[in-house]
mmCIF file of N, CA and C in Angstrom:
data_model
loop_
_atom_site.group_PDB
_atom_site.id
_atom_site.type_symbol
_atom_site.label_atom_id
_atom_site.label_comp_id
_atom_site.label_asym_id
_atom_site.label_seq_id
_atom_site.Cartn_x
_atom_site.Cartn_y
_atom_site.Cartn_z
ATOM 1 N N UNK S 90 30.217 16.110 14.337
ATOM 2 C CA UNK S 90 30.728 14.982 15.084
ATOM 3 C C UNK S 90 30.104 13.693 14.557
ATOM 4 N N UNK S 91 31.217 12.480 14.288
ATOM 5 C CA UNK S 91 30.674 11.823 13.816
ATOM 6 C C UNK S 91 30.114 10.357 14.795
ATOM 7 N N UNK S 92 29.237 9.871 15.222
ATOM 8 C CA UNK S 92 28.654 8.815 16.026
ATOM 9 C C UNK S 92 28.976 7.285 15.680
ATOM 10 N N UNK S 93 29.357 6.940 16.764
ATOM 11 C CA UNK S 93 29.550 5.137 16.117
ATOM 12 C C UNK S 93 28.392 4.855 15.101
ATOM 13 N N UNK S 94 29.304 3.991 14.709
ATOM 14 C CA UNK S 94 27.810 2.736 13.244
ATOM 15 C C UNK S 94 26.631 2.619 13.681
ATOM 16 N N UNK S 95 25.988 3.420 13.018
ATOM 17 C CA UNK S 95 24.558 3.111 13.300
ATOM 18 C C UNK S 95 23.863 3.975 14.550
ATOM 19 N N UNK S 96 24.843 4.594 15.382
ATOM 20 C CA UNK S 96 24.121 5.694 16.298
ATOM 21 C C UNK S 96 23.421 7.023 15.602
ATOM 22 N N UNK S 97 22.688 7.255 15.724
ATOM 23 C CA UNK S 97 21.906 8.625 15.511
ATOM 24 C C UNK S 97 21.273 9.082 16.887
ATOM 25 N N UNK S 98 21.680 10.602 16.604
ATOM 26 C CA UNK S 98 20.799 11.515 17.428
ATOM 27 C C UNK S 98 18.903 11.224 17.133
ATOM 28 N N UNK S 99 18.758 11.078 15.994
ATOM 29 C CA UNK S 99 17.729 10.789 15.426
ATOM 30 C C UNK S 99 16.674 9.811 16.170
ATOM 31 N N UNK S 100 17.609 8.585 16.298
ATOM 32 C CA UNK S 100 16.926 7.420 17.091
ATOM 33 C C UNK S 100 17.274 7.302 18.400
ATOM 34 N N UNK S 101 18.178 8.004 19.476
ATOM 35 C CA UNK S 101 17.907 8.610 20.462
ATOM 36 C C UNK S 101 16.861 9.456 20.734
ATOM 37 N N UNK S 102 16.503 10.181 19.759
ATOM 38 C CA UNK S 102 15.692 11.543 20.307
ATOM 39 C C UNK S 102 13.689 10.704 20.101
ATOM 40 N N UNK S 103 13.856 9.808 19.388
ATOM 41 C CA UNK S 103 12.688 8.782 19.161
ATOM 42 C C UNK S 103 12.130 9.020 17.395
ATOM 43 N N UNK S 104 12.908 10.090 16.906
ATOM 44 C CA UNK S 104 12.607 11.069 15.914
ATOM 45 C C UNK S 104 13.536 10.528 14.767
ATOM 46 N N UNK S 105 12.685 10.061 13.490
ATOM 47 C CA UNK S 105 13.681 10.045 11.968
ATOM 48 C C UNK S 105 13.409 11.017 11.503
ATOM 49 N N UNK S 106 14.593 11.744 11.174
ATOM 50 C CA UNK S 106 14.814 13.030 10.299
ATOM 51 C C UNK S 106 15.883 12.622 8.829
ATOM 52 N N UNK S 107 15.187 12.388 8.037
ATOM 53 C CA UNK S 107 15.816 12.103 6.712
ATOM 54 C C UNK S 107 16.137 13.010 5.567
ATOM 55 N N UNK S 108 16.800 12.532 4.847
ATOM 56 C CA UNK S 108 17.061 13.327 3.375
ATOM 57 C C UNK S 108 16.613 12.689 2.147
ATOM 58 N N UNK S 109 16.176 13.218 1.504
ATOM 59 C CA UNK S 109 15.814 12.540 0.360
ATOM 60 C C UNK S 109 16.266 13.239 -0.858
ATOM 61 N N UNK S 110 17.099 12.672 -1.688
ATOM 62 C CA UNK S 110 17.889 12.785 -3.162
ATOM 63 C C UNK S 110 17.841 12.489 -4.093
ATOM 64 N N UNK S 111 17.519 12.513 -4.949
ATOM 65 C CA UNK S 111 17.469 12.411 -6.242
ATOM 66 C C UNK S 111 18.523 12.404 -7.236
ATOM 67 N N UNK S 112 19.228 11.347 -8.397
ATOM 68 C CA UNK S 112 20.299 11.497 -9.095
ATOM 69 C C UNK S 112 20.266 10.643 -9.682
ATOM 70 N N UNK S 113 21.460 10.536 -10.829
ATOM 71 C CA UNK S 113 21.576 9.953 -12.072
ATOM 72 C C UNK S 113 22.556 8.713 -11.970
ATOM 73 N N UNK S 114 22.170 7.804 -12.138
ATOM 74 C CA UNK S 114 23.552 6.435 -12.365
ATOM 75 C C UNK S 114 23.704 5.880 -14.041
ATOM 76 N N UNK S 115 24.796 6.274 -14.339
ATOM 77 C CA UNK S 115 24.916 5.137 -15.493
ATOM 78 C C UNK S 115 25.787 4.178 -15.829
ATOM 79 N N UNK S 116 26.010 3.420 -16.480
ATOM 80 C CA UNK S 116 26.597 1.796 -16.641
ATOM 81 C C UNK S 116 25.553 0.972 -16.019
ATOM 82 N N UNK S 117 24.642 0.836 -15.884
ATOM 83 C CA UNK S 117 23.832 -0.047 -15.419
ATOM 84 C C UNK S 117 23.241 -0.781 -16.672
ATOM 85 N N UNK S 118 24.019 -1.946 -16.376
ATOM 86 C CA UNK S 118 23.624 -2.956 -17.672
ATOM 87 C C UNK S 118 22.103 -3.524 -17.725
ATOM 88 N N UNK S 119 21.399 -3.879 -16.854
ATOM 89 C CA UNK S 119 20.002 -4.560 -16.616
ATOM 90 C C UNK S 119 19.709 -4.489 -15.470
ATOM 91 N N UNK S 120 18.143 -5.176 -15.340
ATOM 92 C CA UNK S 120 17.654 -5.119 -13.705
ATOM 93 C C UNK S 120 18.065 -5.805 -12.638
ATOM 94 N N UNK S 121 18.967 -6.641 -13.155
ATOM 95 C CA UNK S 121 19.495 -7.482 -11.821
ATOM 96 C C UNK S 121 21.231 -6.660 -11.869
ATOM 97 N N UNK S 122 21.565 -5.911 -12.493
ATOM 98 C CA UNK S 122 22.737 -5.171 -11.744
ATOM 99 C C UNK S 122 21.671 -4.126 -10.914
ATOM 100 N N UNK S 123 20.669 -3.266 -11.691
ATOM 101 C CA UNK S 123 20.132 -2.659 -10.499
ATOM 102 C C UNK S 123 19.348 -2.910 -9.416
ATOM 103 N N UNK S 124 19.292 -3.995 -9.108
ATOM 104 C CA UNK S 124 18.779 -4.919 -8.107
ATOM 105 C C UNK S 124 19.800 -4.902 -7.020
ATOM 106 N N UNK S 125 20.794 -5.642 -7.397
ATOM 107 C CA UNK S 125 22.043 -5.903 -6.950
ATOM 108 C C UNK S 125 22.728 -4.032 -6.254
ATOM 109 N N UNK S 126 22.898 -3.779 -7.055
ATOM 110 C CA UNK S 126 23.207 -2.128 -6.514
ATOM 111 C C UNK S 126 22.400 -1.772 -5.244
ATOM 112 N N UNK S 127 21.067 -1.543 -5.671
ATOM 113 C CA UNK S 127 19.881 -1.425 -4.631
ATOM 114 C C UNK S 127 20.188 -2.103 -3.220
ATOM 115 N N UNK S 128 20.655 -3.329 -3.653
ATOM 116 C CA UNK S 128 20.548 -3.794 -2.491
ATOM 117 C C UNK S 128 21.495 -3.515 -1.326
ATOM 118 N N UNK S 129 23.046 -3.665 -2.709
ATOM 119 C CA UNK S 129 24.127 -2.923 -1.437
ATOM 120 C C UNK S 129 24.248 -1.534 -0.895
ATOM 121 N N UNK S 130 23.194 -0.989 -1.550
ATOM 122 C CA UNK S 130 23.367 0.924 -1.097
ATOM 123 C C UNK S 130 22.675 0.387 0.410
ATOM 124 N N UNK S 131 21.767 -0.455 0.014
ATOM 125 C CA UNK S 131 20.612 -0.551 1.496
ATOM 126 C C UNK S 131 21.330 -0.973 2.601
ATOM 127 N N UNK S 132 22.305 -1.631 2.435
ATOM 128 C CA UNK S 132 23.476 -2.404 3.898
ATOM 129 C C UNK S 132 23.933 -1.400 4.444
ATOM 130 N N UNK S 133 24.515 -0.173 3.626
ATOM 131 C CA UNK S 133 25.182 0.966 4.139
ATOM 132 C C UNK S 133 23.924 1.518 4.937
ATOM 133 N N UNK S 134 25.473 1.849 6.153
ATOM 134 C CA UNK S 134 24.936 2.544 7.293
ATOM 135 C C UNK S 134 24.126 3.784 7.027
ATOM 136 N N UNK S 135 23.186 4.027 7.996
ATOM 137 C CA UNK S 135 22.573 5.392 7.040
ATOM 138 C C UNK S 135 21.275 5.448 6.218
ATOM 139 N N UNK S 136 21.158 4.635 5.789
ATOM 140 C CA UNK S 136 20.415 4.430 4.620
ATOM 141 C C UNK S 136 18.963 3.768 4.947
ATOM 142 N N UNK S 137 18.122 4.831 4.746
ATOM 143 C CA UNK S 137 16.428 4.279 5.215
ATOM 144 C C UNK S 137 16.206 3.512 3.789
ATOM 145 N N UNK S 138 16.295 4.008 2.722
ATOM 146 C CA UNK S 138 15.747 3.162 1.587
ATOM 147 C C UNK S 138 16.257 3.578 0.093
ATOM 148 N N UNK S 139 16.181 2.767 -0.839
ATOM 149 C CA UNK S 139 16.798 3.341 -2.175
ATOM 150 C C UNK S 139 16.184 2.122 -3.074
ATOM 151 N N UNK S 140 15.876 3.291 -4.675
ATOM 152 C CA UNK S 140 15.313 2.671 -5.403
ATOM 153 C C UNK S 140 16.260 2.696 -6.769
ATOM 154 N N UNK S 141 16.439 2.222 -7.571
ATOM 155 C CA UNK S 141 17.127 2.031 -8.812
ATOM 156 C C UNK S 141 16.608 2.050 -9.554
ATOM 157 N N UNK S 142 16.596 2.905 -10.654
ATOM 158 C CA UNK S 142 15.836 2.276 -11.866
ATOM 159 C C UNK S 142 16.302 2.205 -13.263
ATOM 160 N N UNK S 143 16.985 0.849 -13.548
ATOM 161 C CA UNK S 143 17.636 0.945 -14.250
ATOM 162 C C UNK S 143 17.131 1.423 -16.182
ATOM 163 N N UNK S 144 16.265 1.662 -16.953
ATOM 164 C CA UNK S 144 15.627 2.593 -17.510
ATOM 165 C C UNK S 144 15.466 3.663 -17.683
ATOM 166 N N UNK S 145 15.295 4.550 -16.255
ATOM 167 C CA UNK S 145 15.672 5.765 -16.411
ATOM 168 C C UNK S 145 17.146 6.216 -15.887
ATOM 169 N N UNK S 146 18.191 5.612 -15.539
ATOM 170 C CA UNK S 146 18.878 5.381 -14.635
ATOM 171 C C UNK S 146 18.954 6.637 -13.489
ATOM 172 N N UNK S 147 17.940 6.358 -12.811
ATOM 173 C CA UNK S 147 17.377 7.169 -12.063
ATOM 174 C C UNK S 147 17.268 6.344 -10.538
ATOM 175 N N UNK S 148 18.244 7.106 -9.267
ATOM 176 C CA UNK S 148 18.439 6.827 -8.108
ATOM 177 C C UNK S 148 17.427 7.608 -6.900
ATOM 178 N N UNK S 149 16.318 7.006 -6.852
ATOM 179 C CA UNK S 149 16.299 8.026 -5.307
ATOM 180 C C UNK S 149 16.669 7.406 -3.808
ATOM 181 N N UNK S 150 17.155 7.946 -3.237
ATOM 182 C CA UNK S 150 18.014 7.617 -2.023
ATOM 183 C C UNK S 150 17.836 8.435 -0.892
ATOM 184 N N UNK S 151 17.145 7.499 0.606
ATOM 185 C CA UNK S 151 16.578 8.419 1.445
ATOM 186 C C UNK S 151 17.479 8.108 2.328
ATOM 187 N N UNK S 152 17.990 8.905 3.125
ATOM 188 C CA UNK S 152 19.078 8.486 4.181
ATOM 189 C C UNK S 152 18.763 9.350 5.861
ATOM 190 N N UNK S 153 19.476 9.009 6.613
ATOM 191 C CA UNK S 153 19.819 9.645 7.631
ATOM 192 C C UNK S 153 20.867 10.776 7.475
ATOM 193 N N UNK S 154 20.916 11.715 8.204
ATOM 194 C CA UNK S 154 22.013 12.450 7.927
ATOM 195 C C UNK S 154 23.114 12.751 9.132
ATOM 196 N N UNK S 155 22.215 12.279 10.068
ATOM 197 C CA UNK S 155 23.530 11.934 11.222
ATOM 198 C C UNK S 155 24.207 10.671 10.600
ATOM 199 N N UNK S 156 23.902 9.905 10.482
ATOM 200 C CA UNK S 156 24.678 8.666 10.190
ATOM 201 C C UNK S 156 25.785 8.253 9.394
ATOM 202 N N UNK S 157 25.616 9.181 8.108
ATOM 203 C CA UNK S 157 26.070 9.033 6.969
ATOM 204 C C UNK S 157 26.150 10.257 6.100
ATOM 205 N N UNK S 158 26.998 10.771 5.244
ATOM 206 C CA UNK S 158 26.682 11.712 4.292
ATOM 207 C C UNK S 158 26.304 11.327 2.412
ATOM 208 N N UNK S 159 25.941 12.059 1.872
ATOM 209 C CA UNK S 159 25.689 11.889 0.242
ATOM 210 C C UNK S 159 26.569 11.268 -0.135
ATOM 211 N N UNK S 160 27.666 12.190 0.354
ATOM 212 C CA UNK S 160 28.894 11.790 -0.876
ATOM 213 C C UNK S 160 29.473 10.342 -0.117
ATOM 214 N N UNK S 161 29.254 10.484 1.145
ATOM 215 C CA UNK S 161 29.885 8.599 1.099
ATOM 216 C C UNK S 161 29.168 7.387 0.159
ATOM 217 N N UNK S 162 27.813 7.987 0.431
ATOM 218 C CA UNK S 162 27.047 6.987 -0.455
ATOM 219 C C UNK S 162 27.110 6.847 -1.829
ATOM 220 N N UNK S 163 27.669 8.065 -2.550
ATOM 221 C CA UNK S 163 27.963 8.074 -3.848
ATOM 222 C C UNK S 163 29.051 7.314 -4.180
ATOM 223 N N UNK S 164 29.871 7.598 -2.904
ATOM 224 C CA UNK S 164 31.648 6.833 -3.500
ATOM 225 C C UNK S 164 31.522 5.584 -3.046
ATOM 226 N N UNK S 165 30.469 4.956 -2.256
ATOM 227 C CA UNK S 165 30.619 3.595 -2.101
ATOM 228 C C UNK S 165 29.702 3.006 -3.677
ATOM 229 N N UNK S 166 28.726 3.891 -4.626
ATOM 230 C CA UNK S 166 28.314 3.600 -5.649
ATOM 231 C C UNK S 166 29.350 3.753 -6.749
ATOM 232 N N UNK S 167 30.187 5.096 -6.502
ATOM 233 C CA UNK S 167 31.533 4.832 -7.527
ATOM 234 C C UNK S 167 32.069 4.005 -7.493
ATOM 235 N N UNK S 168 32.697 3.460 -6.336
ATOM 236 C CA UNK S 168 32.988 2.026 -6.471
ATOM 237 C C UNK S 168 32.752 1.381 -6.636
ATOM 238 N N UNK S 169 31.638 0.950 -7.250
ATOM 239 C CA UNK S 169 31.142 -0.777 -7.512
ATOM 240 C C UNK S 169 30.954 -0.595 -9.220
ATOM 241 N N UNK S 170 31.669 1.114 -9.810
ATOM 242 C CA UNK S 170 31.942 0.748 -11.259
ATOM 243 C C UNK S 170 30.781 1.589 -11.676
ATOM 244 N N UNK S 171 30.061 2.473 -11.190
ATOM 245 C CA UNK S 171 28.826 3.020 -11.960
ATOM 246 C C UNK S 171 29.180 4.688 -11.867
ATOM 247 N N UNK S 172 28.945 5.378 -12.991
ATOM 248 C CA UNK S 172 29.008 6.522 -12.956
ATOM 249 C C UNK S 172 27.820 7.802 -12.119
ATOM 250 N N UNK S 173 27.874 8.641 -11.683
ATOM 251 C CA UNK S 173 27.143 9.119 -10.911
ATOM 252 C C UNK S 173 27.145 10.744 -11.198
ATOM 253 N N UNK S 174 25.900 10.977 -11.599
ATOM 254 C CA UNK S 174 26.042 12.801 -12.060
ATOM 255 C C UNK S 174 25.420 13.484 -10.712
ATOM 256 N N UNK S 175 26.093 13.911 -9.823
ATOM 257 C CA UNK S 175 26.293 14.456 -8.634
ATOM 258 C C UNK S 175 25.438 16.052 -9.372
ATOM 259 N N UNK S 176 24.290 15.770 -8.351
ATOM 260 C CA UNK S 176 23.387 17.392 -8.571
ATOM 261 C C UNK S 176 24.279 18.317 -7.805
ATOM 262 N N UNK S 177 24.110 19.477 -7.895
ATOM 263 C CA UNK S 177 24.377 20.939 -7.316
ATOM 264 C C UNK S 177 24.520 20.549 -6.106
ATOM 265 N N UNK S 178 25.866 21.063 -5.594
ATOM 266 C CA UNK S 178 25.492 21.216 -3.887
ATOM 267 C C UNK S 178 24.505 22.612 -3.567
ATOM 268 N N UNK S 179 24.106 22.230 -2.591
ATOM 269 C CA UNK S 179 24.789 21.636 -0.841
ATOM 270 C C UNK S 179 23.688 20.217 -0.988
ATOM 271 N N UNK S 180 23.203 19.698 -1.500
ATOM 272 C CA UNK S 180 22.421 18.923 -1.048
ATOM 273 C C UNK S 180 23.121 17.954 -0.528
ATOM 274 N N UNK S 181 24.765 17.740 -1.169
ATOM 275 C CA UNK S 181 25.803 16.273 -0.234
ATOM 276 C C UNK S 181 26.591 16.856 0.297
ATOM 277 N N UNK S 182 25.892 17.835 1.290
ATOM 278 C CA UNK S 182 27.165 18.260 2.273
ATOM 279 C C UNK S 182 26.917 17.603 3.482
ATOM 280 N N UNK S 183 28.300 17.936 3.983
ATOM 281 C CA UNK S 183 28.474 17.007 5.373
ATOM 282 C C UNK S 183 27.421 17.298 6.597
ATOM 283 N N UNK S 184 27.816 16.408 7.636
ATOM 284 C CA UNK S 184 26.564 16.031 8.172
ATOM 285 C C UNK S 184 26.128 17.378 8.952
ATOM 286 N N UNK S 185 24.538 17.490 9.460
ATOM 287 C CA UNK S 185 24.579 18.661 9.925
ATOM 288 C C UNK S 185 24.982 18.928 11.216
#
């Protein structure tokens, strides 16, 4: 079941229960596209924190999992034009 924007069971219950992921981005031209990226993954709902690094193009991305799932967060990163090597599921399966 999915909860209005920004509701979690999580922050009802007083409790953050997160995910943390690990994955690959590429097209990342320099540090201010991965700046810029960084920053809009962070607006999305869901999302405790995310780092970019454009060098290794290496994403880690800590989220909620009531809030939001992997793969939304990936396709709101497909969309802004960057390629994304999606690890093995289940790690972006839907919410629990």
């Amino acid at each position: 079941m999915r909860l209005p924007h920004g509701e979690s069971p999580n922050k009802r219950a007083g409790a953050v229960q997160v995910v943390r992921v690990v994955f690959r981005v590429s097209d990342l031209p320099c540090a201010a596209a991965a700046a810029t990226l960084a920053k809009r993954v962070r607006e999305l709902p869901g999302v405790v924190d995310v780092t970019v690094n454009p060098v290794t193009e290496r994403v880690v991305l800590t989220f909620d999992p009531w809030a939001t799932t992997a793969v939304e967060i990936l396709q709101a990163i497909e969309a802004r034009g960057y390629a994304v090597e999606r690890p093995p599921a289940p790690w972006y399966a839907a919410n629990p």
